[in-house]
PDB file of C-alpha atoms in Angstrom:
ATOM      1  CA  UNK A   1       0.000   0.000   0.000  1.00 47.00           C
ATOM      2  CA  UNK A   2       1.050   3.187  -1.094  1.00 47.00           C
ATOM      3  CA  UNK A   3       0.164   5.129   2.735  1.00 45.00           C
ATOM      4  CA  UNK A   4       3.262   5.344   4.824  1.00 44.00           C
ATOM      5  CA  UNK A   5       3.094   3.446   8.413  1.00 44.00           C
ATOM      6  CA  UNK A   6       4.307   2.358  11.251  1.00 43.00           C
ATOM      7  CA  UNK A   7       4.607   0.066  13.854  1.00 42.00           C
ATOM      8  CA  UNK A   8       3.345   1.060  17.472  1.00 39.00           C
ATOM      9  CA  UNK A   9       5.932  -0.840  18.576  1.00 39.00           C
ATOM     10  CA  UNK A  10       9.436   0.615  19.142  1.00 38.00           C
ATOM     11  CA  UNK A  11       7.968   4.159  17.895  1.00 39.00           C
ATOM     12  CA  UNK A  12      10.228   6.743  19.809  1.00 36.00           C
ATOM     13  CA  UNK A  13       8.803   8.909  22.012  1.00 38.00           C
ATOM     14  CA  UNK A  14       9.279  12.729  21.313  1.00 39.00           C
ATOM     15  CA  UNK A  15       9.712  15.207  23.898  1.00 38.00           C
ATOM     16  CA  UNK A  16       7.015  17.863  23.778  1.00 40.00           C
ATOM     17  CA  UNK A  17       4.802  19.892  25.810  1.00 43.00           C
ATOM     18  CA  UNK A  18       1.623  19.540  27.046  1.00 44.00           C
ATOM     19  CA  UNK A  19      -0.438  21.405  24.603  1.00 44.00           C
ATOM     20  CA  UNK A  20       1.425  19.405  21.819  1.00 47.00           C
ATOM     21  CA  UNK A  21       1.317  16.632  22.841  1.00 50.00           C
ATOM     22  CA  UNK A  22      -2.406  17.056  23.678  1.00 52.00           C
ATOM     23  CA  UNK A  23      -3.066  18.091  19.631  1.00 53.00           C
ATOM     24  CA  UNK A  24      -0.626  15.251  18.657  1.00 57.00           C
ATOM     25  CA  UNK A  25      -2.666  12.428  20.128  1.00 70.00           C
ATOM     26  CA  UNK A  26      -5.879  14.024  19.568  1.00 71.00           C
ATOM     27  CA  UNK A  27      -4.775  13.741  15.612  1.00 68.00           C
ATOM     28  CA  UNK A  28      -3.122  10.359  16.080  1.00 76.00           C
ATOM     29  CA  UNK A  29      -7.025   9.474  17.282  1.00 78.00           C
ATOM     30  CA  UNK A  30      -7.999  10.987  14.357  1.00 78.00           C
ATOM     31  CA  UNK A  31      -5.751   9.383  11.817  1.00 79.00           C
ATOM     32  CA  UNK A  32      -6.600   6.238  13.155  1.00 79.00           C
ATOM     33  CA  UNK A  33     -10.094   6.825  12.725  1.00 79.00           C
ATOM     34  CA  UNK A  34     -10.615   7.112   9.562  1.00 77.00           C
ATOM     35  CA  UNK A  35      -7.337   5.002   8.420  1.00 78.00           C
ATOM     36  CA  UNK A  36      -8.027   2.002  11.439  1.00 79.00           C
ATOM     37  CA  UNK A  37      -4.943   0.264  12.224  1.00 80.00           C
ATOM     38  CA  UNK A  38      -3.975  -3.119  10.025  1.00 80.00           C
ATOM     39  CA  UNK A  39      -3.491  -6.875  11.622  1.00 83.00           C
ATOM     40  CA  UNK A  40      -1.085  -9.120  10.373  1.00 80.00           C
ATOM     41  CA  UNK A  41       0.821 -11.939  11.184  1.00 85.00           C
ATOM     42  CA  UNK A  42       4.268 -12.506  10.788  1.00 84.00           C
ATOM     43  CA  UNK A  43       6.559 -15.056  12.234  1.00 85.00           C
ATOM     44  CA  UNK A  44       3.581 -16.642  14.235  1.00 85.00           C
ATOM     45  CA  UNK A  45       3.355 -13.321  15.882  1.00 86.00           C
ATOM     46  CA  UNK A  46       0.153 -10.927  15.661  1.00 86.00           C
ATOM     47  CA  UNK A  47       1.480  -6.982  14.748  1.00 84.00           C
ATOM     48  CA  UNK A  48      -0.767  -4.111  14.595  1.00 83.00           C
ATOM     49  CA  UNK A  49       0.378  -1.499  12.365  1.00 81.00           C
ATOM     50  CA  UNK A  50      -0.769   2.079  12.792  1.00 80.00           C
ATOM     51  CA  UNK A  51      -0.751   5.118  10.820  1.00 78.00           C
ATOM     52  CA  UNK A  52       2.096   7.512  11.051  1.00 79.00           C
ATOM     53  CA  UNK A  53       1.607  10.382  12.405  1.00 77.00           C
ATOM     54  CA  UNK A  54       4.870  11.747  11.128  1.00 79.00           C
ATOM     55  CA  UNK A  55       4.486  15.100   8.992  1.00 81.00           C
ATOM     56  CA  UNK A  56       5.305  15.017   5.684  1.00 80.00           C
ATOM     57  CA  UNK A  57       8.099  16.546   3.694  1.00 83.00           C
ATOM     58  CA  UNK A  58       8.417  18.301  -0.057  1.00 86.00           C
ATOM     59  CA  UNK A  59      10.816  14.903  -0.179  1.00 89.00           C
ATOM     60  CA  UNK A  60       8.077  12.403   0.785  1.00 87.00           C
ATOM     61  CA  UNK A  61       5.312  14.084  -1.987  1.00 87.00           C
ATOM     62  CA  UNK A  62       7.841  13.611  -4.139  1.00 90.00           C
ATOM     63  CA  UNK A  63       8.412   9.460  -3.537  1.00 90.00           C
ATOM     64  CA  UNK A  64       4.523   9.488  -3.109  1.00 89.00           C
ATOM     65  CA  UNK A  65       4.076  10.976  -6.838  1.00 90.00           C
ATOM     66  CA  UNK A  66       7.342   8.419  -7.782  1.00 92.00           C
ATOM     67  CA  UNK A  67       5.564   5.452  -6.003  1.00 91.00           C
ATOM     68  CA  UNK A  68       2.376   6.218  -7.537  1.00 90.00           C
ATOM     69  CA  UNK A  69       3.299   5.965 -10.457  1.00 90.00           C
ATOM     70  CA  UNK A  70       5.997   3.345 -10.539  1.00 92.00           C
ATOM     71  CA  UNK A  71       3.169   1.052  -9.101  1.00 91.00           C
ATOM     72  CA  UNK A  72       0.905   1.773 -11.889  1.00 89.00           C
ATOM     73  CA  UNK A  73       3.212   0.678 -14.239  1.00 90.00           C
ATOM     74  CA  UNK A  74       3.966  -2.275 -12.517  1.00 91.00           C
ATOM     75  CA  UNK A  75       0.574  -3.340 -12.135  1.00 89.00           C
ATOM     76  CA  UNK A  76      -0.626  -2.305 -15.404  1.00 88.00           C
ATOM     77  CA  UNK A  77      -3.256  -0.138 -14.996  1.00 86.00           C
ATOM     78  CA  UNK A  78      -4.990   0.797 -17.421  1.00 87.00           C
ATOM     79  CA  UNK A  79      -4.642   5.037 -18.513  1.00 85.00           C
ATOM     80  CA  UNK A  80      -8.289   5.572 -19.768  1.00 84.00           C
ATOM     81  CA  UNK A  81     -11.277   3.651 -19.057  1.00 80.00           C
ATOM     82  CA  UNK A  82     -12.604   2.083 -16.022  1.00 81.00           C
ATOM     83  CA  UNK A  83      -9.819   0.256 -14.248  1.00 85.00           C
ATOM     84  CA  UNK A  84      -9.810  -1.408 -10.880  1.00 88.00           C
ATOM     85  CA  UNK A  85      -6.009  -1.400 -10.202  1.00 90.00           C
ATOM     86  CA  UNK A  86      -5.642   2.327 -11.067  1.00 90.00           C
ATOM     87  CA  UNK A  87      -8.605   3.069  -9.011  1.00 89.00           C
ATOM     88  CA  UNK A  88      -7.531   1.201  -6.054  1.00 90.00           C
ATOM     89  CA  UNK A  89      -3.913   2.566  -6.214  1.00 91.00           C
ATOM     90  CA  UNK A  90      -5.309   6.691  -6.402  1.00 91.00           C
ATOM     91  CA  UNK A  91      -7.914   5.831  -3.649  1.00 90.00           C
ATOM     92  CA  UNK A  92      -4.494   4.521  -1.716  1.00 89.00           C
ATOM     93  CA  UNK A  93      -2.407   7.784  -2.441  1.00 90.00           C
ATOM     94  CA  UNK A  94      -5.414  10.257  -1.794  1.00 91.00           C
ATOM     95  CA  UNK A  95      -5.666   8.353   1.824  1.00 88.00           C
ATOM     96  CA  UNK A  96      -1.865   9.428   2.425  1.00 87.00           C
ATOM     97  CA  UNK A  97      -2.412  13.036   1.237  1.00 89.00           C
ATOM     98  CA  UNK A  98      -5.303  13.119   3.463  1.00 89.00           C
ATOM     99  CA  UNK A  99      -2.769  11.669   6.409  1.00 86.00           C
ATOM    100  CA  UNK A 100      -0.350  14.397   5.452  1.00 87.00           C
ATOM    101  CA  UNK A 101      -2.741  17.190   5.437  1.00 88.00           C
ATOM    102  CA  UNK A 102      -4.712  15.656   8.784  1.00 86.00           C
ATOM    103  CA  UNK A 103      -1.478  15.774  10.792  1.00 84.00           C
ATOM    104  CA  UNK A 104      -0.769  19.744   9.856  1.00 84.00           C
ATOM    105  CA  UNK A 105      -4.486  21.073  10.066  1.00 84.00           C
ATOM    106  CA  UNK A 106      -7.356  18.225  11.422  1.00 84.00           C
ATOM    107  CA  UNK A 107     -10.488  20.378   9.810  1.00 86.00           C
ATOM    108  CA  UNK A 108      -8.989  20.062   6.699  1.00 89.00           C
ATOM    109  CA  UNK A 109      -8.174  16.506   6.516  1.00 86.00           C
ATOM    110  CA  UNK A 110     -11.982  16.178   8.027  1.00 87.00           C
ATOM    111  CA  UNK A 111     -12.991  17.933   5.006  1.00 92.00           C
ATOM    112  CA  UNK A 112     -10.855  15.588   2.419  1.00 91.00           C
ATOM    113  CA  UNK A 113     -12.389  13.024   4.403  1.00 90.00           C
ATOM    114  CA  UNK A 114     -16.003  13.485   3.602  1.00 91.00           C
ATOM    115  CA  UNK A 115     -14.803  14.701   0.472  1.00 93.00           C
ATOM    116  CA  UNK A 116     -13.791  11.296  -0.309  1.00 92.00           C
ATOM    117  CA  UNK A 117     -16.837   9.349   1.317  1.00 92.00           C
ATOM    118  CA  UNK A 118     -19.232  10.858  -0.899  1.00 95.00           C
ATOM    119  CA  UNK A 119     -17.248  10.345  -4.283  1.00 91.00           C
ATOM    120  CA  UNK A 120     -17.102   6.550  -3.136  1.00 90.00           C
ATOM    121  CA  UNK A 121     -20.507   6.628  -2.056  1.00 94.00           C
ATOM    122  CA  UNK A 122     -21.166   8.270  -6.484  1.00 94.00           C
ATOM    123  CA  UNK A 123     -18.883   5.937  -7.859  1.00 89.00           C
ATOM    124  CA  UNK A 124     -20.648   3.191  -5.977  1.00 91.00           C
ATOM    125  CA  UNK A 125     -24.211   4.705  -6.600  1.00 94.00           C
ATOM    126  CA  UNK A 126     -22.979   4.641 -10.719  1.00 91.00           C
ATOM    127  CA  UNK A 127     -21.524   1.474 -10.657  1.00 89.00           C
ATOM    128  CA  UNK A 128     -24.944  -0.005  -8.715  1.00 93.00           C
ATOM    129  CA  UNK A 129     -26.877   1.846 -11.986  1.00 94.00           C
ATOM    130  CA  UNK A 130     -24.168   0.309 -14.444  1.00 91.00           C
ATOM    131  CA  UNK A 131     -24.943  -3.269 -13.093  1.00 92.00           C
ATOM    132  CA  UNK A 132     -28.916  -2.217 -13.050  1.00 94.00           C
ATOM    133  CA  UNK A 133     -28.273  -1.283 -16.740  1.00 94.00           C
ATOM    134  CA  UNK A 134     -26.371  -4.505 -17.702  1.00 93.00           C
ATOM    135  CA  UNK A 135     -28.979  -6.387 -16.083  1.00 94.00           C
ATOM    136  CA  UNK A 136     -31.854  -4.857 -17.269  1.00 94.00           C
ATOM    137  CA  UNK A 137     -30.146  -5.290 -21.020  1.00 94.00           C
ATOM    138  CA  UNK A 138     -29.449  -9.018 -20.116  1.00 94.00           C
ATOM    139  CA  UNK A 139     -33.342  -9.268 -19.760  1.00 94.00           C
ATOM    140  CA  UNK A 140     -34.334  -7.214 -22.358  1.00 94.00           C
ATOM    141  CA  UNK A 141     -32.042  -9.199 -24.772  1.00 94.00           C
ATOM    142  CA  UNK A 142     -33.302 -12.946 -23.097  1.00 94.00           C
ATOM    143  CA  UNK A 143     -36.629 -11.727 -23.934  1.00 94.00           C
ATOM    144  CA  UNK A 144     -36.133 -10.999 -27.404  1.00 94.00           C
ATOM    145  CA  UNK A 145     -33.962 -14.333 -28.088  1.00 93.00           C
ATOM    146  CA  UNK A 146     -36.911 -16.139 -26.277  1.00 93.00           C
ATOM    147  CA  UNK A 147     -39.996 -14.178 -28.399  1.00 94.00           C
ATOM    148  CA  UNK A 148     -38.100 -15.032 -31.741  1.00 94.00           C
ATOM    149  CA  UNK A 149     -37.642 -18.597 -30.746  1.00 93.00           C
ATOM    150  CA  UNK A 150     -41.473 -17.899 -30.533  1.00 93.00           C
ATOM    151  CA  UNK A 151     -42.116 -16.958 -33.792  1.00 94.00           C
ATOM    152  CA  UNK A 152     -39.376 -19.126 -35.240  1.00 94.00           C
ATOM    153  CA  UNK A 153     -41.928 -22.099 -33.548  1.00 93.00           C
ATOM    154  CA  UNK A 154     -45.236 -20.371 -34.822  1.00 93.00           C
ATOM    155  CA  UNK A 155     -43.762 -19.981 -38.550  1.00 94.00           C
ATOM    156  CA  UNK A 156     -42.646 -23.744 -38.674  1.00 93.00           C
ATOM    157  CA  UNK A 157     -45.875 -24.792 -37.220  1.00 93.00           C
ATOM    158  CA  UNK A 158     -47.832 -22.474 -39.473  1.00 94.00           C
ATOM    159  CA  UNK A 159     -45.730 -24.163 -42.255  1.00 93.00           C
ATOM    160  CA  UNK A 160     -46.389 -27.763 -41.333  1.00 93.00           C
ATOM    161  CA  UNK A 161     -50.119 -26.659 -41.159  1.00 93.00           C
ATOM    162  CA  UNK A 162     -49.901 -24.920 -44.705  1.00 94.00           C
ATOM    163  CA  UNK A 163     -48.251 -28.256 -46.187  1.00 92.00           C
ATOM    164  CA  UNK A 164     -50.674 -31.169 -44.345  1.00 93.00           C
ATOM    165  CA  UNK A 165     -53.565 -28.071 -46.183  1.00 94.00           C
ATOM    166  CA  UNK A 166     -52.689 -28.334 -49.602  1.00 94.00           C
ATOM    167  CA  UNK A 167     -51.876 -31.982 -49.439  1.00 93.00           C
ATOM    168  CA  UNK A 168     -55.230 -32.454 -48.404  1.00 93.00           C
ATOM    169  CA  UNK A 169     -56.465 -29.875 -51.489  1.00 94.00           C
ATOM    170  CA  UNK A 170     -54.407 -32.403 -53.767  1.00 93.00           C
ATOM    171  CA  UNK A 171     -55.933 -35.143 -52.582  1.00 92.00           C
ATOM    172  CA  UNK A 172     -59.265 -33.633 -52.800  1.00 94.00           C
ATOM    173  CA  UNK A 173     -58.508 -32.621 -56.163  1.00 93.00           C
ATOM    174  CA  UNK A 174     -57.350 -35.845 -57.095  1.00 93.00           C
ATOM    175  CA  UNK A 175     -60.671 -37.324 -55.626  1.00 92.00           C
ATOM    176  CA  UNK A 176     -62.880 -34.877 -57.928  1.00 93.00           C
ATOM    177  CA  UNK A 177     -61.202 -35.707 -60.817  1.00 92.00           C
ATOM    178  CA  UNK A 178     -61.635 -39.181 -60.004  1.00 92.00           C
ATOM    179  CA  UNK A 179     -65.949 -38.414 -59.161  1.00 92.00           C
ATOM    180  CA  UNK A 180     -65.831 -36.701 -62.609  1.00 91.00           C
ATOM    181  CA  UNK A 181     -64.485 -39.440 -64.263  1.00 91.00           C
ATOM    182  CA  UNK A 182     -66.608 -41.885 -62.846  1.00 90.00           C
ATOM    183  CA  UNK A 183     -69.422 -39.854 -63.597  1.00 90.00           C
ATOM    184  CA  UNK A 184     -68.939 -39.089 -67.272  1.00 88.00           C
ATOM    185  CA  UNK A 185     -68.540 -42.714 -67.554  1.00 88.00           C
ATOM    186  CA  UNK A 186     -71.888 -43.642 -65.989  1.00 88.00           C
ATOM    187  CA  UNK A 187     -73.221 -40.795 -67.999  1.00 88.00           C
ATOM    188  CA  UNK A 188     -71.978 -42.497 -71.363  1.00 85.00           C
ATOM    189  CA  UNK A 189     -72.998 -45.880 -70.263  1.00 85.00           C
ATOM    190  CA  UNK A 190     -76.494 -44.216 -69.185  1.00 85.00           C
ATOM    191  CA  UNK A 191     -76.827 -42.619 -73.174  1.00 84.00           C
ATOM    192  CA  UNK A 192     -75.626 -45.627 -74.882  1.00 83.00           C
ATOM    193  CA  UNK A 193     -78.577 -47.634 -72.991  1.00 81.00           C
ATOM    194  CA  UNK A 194     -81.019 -45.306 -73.632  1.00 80.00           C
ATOM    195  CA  UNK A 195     -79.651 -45.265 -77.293  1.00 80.00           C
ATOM    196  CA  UNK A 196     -80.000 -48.237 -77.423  1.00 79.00           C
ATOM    197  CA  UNK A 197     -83.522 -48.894 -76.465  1.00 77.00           C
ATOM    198  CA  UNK A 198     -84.958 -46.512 -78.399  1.00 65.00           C
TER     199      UNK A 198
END
């Protein structure tokens, strides 16, 4: 992680009076409010790691800006688009700008704070419509493939229905041309009788 820490543990104590060191802890509370401390476990042995509450130099924006951007490289993040890496690694370096700017003025880094909560709480309000959108496009498109399977089924039975219909008309075609047959020849026989007995 890009944020700069350190462990409680072995942290030096700094000489300092009252009213400092009063403001000190009340941002080290602060910092470690809205960056908690991290677990980990190393060696079989359970560290908690807290924020620094070191100030920052001109030196250290610099190696921020350098680590920044050395990381997205490294990870490949992608320069346009929507990218989870690069998004991840800014939302890490705006957390240690807020730490820098906490430590020299606490309303301020309050400020960046919220600042920060709500564009999370946007980005996850447009990604929530983005997946609404994908999903209501999955439906839409299901739908669609599923009414022309429909039709595809309709046309095919409509065709069936249209062939058994004029293979009956050909039979029954076949079957009047038979009747008509048969009865011009009883009509011949019929004339030759009467013909015949007259």
């Amino acid at each position: 992680a890009i944020p700069v820490t350190e462990s409680q543990k072995g942290k030096k104590q700094k000489q300092s009076s009252g009213a400092e060191k009063g403001k000190g802890n009340k941002a080290e509370e602060y910092l470690n409010s809205i960056l908690p401390p991290r677990e980990y476990t190393k060696d079989g042995k359970l560290y908690v790691q807290y924020v620094s509450a070191t100030p920052a130099t001109k030196a250290d924006v610099i190696t921020l800006q350098e680590s920044l951007d050395k990381k997205l490289q490294q990870r490949k993040a992608r320069e346009t688009g929507i990218c989870p890496i690069r998004e991840e690694l800014y939302a890490q370096c705006f957390d240690e700008l807020i730490r820098q700017i906490t430590i020299q003025c606490l309303e301020r880094g309050f400020l960046l704070v919220r600042v920060r909560d709500e564009l999370r709480m946007t980005i996850e309000s447009y990604q929530a419509l983005y997946e609404s959108a994908i999903a209501y496009g999955m439906r839409k498109a299901l739908l669609a493939e599923q009414k022309r399977n429909d039709m595809n089924n309709e046309t095919q039975k409509l065709d069936r229905e249209c062939s058994e219909l004029q293979t009956s008309v050909q039979a029954l075609e076949t079957n009047v041309k038979e009747m008509e047959r048969s009865f011009a020849e009883e009509c011949e026989k019929l004339e030759k009788k009467a013909q015949r007995i007259n």
